[in-house]
Coordinates of C-alpha atoms in Angstrom, one line a residue:
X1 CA -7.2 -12.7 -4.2
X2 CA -3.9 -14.2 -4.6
X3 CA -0.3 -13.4 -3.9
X4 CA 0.1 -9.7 -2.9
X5 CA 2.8 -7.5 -3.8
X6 CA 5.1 -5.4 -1.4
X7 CA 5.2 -2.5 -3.7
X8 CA 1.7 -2.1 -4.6
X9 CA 0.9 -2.2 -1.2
X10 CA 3.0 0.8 -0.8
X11 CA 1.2 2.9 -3.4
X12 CA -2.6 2.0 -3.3
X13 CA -5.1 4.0 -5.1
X14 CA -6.4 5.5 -7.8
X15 CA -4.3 3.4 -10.6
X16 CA -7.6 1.9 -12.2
X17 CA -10.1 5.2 -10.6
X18 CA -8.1 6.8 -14.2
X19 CA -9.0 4.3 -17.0
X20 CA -12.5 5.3 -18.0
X21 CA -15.9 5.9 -17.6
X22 CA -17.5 3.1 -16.2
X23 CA -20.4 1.6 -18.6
X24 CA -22.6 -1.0 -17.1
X25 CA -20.3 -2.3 -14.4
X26 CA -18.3 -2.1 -10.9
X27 CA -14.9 -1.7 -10.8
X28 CA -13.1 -3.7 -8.0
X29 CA -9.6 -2.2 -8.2
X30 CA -8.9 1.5 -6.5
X31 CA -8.3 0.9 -2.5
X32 CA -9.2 -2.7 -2.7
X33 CA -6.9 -6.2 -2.4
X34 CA -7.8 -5.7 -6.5
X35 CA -5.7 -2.4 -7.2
X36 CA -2.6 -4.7 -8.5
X37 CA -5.2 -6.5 -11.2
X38 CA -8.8 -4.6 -10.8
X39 CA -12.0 -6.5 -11.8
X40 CA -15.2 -5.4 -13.6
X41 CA -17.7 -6.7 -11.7
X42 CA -21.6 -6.8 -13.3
X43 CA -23.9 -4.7 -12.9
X44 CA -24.4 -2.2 -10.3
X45 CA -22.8 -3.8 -7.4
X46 CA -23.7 -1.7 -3.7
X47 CA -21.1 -4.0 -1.9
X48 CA -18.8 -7.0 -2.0
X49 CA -17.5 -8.9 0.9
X50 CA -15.1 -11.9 -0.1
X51 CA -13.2 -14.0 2.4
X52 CA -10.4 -16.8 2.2
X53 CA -10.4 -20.8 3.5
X54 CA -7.8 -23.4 3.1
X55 CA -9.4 -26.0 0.4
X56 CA -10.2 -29.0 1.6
X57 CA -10.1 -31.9 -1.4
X58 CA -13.2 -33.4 -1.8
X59 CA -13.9 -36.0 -4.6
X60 CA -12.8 -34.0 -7.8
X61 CA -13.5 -30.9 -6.4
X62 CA -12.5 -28.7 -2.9
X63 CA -14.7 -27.9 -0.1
X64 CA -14.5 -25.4 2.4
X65 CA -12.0 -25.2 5.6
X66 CA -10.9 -23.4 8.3
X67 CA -10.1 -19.8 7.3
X68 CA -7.3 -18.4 6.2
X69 CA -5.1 -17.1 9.7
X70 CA -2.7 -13.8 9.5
X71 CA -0.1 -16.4 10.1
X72 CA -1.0 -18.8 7.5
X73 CA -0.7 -16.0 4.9
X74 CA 2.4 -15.3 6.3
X75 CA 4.0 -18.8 6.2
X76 CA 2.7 -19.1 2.4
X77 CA 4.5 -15.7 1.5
X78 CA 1.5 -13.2 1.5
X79 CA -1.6 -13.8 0.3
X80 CA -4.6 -10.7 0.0
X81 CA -6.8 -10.4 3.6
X82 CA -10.5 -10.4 3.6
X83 CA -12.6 -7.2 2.6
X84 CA -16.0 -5.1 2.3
X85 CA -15.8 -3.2 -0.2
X86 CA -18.9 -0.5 -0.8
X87 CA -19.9 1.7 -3.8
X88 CA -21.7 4.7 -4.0
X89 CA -24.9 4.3 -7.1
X90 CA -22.9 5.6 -9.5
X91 CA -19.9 3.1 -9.2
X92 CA -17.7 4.7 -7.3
X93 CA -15.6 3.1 -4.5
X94 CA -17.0 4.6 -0.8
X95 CA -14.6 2.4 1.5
X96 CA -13.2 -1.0 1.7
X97 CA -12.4 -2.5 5.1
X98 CA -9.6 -5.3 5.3
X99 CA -10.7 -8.0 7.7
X100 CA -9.3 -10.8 9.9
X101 CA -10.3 -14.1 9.4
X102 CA -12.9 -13.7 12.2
X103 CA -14.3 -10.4 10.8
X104 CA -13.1 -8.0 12.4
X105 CA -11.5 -4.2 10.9
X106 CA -7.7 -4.3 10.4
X107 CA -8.2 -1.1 8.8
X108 CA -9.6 0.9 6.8
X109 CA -9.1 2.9 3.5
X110 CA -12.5 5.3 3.3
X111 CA -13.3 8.3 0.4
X112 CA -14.9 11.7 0.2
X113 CA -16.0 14.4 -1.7
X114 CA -15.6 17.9 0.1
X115 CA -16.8 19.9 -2.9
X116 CA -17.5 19.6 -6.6
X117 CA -13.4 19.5 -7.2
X118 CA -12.7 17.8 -3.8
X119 CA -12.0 14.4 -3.1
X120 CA -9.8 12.7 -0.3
X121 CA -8.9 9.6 0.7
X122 CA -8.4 8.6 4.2
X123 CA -6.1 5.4 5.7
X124 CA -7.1 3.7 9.1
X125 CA -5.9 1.5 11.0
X126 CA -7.1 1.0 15.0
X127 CA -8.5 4.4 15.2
X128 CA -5.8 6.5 13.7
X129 CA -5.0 7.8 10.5
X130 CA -1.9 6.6 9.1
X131 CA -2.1 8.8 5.8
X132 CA -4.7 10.8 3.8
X133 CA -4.5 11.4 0.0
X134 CA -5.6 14.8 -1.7
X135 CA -6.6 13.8 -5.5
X136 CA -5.7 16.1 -8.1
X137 CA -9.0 16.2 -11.0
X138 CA -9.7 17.4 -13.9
X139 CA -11.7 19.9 -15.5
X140 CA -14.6 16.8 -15.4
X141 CA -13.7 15.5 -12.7
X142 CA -11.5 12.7 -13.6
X143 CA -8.5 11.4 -11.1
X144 CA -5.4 12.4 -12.4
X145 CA -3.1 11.8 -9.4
X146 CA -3.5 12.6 -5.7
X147 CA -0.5 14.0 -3.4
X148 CA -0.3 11.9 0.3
X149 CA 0.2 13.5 3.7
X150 CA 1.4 12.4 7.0
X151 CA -1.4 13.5 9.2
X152 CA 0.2 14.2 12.4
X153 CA 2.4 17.2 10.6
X154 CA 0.1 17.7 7.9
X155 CA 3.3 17.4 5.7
X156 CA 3.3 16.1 2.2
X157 CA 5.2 12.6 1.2
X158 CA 4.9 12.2 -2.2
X159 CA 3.1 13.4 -5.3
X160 CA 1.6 10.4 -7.5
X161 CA 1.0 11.3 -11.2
X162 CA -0.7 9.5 -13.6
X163 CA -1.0 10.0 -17.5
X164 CA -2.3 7.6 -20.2
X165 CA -0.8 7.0 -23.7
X166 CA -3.4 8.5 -26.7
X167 CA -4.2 4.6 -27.6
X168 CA -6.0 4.4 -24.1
X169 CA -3.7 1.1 -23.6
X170 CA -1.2 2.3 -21.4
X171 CA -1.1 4.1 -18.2
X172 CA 2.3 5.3 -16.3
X173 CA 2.2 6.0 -12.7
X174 CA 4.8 7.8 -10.8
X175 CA 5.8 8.5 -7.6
X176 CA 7.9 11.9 -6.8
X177 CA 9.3 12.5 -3.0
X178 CA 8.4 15.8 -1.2
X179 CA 12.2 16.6 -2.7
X180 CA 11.1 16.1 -6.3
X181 CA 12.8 13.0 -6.5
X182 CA 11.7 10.1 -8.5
X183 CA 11.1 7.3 -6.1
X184 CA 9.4 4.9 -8.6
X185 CA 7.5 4.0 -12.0
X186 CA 4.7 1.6 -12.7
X187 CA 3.7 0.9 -16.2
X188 CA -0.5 -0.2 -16.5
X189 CA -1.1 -1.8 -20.2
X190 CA -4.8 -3.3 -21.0
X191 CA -6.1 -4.8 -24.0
X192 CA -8.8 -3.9 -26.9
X193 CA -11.5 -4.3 -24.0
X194 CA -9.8 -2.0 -21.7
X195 CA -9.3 -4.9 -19.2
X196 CA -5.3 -5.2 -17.4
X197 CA -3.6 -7.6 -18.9
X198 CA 0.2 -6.4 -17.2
X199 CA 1.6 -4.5 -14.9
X200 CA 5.6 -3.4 -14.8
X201 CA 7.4 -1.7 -12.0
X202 CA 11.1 0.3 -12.1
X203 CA 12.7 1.8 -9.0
X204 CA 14.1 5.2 -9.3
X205 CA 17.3 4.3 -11.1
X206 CA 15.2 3.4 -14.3
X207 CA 15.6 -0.5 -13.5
X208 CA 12.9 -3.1 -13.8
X209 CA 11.8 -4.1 -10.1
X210 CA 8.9 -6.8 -10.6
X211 CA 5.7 -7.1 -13.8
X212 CA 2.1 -9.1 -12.9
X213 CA 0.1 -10.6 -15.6
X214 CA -3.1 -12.3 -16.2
X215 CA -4.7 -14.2 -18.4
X216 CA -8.8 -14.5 -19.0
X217 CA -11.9 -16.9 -19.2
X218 CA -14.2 -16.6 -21.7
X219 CA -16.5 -14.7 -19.2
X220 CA -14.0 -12.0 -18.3
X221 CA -12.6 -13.2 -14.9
X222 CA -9.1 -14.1 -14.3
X223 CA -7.9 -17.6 -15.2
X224 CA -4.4 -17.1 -14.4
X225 CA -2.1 -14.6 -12.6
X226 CA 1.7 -14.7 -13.0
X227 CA 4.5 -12.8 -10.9
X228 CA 8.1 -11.8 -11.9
X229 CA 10.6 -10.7 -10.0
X230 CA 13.5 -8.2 -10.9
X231 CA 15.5 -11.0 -12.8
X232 CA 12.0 -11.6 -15.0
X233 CA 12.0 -14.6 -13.4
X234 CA 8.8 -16.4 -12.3
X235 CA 8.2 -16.1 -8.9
X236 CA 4.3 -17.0 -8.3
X237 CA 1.2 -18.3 -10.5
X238 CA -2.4 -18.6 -9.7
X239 CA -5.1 -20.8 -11.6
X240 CA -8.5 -20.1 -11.1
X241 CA -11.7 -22.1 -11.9
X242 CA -15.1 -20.0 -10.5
X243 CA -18.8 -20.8 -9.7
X244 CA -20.9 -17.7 -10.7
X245 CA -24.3 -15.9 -9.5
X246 CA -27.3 -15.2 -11.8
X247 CA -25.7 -12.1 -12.7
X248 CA -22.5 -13.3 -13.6
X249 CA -20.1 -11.9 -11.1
X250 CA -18.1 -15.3 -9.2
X251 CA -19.5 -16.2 -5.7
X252 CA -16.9 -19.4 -5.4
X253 CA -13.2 -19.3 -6.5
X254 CA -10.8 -22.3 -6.2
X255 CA -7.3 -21.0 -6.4
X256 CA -4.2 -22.9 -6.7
X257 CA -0.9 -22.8 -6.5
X258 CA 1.0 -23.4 -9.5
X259 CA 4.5 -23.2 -8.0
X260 CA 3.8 -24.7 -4.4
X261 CA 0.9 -28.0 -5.5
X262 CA 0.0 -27.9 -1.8
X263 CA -1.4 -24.8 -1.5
X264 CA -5.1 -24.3 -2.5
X265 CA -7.9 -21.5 -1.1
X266 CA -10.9 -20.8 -1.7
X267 CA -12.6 -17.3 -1.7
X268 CA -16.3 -16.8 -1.2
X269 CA -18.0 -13.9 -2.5
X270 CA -21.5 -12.1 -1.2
X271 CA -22.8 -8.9 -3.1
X272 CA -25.6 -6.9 -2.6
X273 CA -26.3 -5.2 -5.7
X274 CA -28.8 -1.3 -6.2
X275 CA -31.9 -2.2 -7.2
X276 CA -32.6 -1.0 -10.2
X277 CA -30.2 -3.0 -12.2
X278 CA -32.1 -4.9 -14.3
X279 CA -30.7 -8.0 -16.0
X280 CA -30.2 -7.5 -20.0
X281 CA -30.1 -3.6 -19.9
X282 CA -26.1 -3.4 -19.0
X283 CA -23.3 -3.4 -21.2
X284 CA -21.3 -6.8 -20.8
X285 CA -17.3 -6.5 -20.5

């Protein structure tokens, strides 16, 4: 989804893994194209595969196109690649591959328990590792921060700490070098129904760097997504209209541009849900 950001990119995972305890849905954030603005999805989701097409206008509305190239998401200034993203039965992210526009693996991000109080994450891309992530827990279990490692020297990069304000509406996220520097900050807020509404980043000298926000329909799913750069100036906005499944989760998004009127995508979604959800018995976000 969307216009991607250079400096999430660089610190992916376990952001949204920290909020809470997951009641009646899927979250589509942690090691996903969602980590910058994560997404409740309905129900007990097994996996999600969504891909990109240029919209074609048709009558009042958009069809579909060709799909959405490396190098047409270059030339419109990044936009997020397609994925498959699978869950374990309890909610839990298991891996998400990022795909090109004819399928195929670009890489790879891919989780694991070794242990009650183990959990690592594990980077991909053609065949080689290109960073693991040990997560630091709790006493029940919770993510709390994770410390990342080059694999070929099995030397550490960077610790990644996370702590939430005693409202539950904040979370800060911080990166410290192997030299105990501080490299960045990224501020997480969310609203009464514990869904992001803003993200802000600051570089190591304490300065702001960049914020996303969003705005929501009345079902819960992004309506609008706005990007600032370091002068809090606008930089990119999304608008987003949706076609939905039986369960509620959106199979057909039409995104547009609000800064460049000729762009326009649209995603298509396919889920496979666990079997036993049973429509009516979950908790709706």
């Amino acid at each position: 989804m969307k216009k991607t950001l250079i400096l999430f990119l660089a610190i992916v995972f376990a952001i949204t893994a920290c909020k809470s305890k997951r009641v009646g849905y899927t979250l589509l954030g942690d090691g996903t194209p969602y980590y910058p603005y994560p997404e409740r999805l309905i129900g007990k989701v097994q996996t999600v595969i969504e891909k990109n097409y240029w919209a074609i206008p048709d009558g009042n509305s958009y069809k579909k196109g060709k799909p959405l190239t490396q190098a047409d998401r270059d030339s419109i200034g990044g936009w997020t690649l397609d994925f498959e993203a699978n869950f374990d039965n309890s909610g839990d992210l298991l891996s998400c591959n990022y795909l090109d526009e004819n399928g195929k693996i670009i890489n790879k991000y891919e989780i694991s328990s070794e242990g009650k109080h183990s959990v690592i994450g594990k980077k991909t891309a053609k065949d080689t590792v290109s960073f693991y992530d040990k997560y630091k827990l709790d006493k029940n279990g919770k993510r709390v921060g994770f410390i990342r490692y080059e694999p070929l020297t099995d030397t550490m990069v960077g610790t990644f700490d996370i702590k939430d304000s005693w409202r539950g509406d904040t979370m800060e996220y911080n990166l410290v070098n192997s030299k105990g520097e501080s490299r960045y900050k990224i501020i997480i807020l969310f609203n009464g129904l514990e869904q992001f509404v803003r993200s802000e980043g600051y570089g190591k000298d304490g300065l702001f760097r960049f914020a996303n926000e969003v705005t929501y329909n009345d079902k819960g799913k992004i309506s609008e997504l706005k990007i600032y750069d370091k002068d809090k100036n606008v930089t990119g906005i999304n608008y987003f209209t949706y076609e939905y499944d039986q369960k509620g989760n959106w199979t057909k998004a039409i995104v547009k541009d609000g800064i460049n009127k000729d762009i326009t995508v649209i995603e298509e979604r396919v889920y496979t849900y666990f079997e036993n959800y049973t429509p009516g018995t979950w908790y709706m976000p």
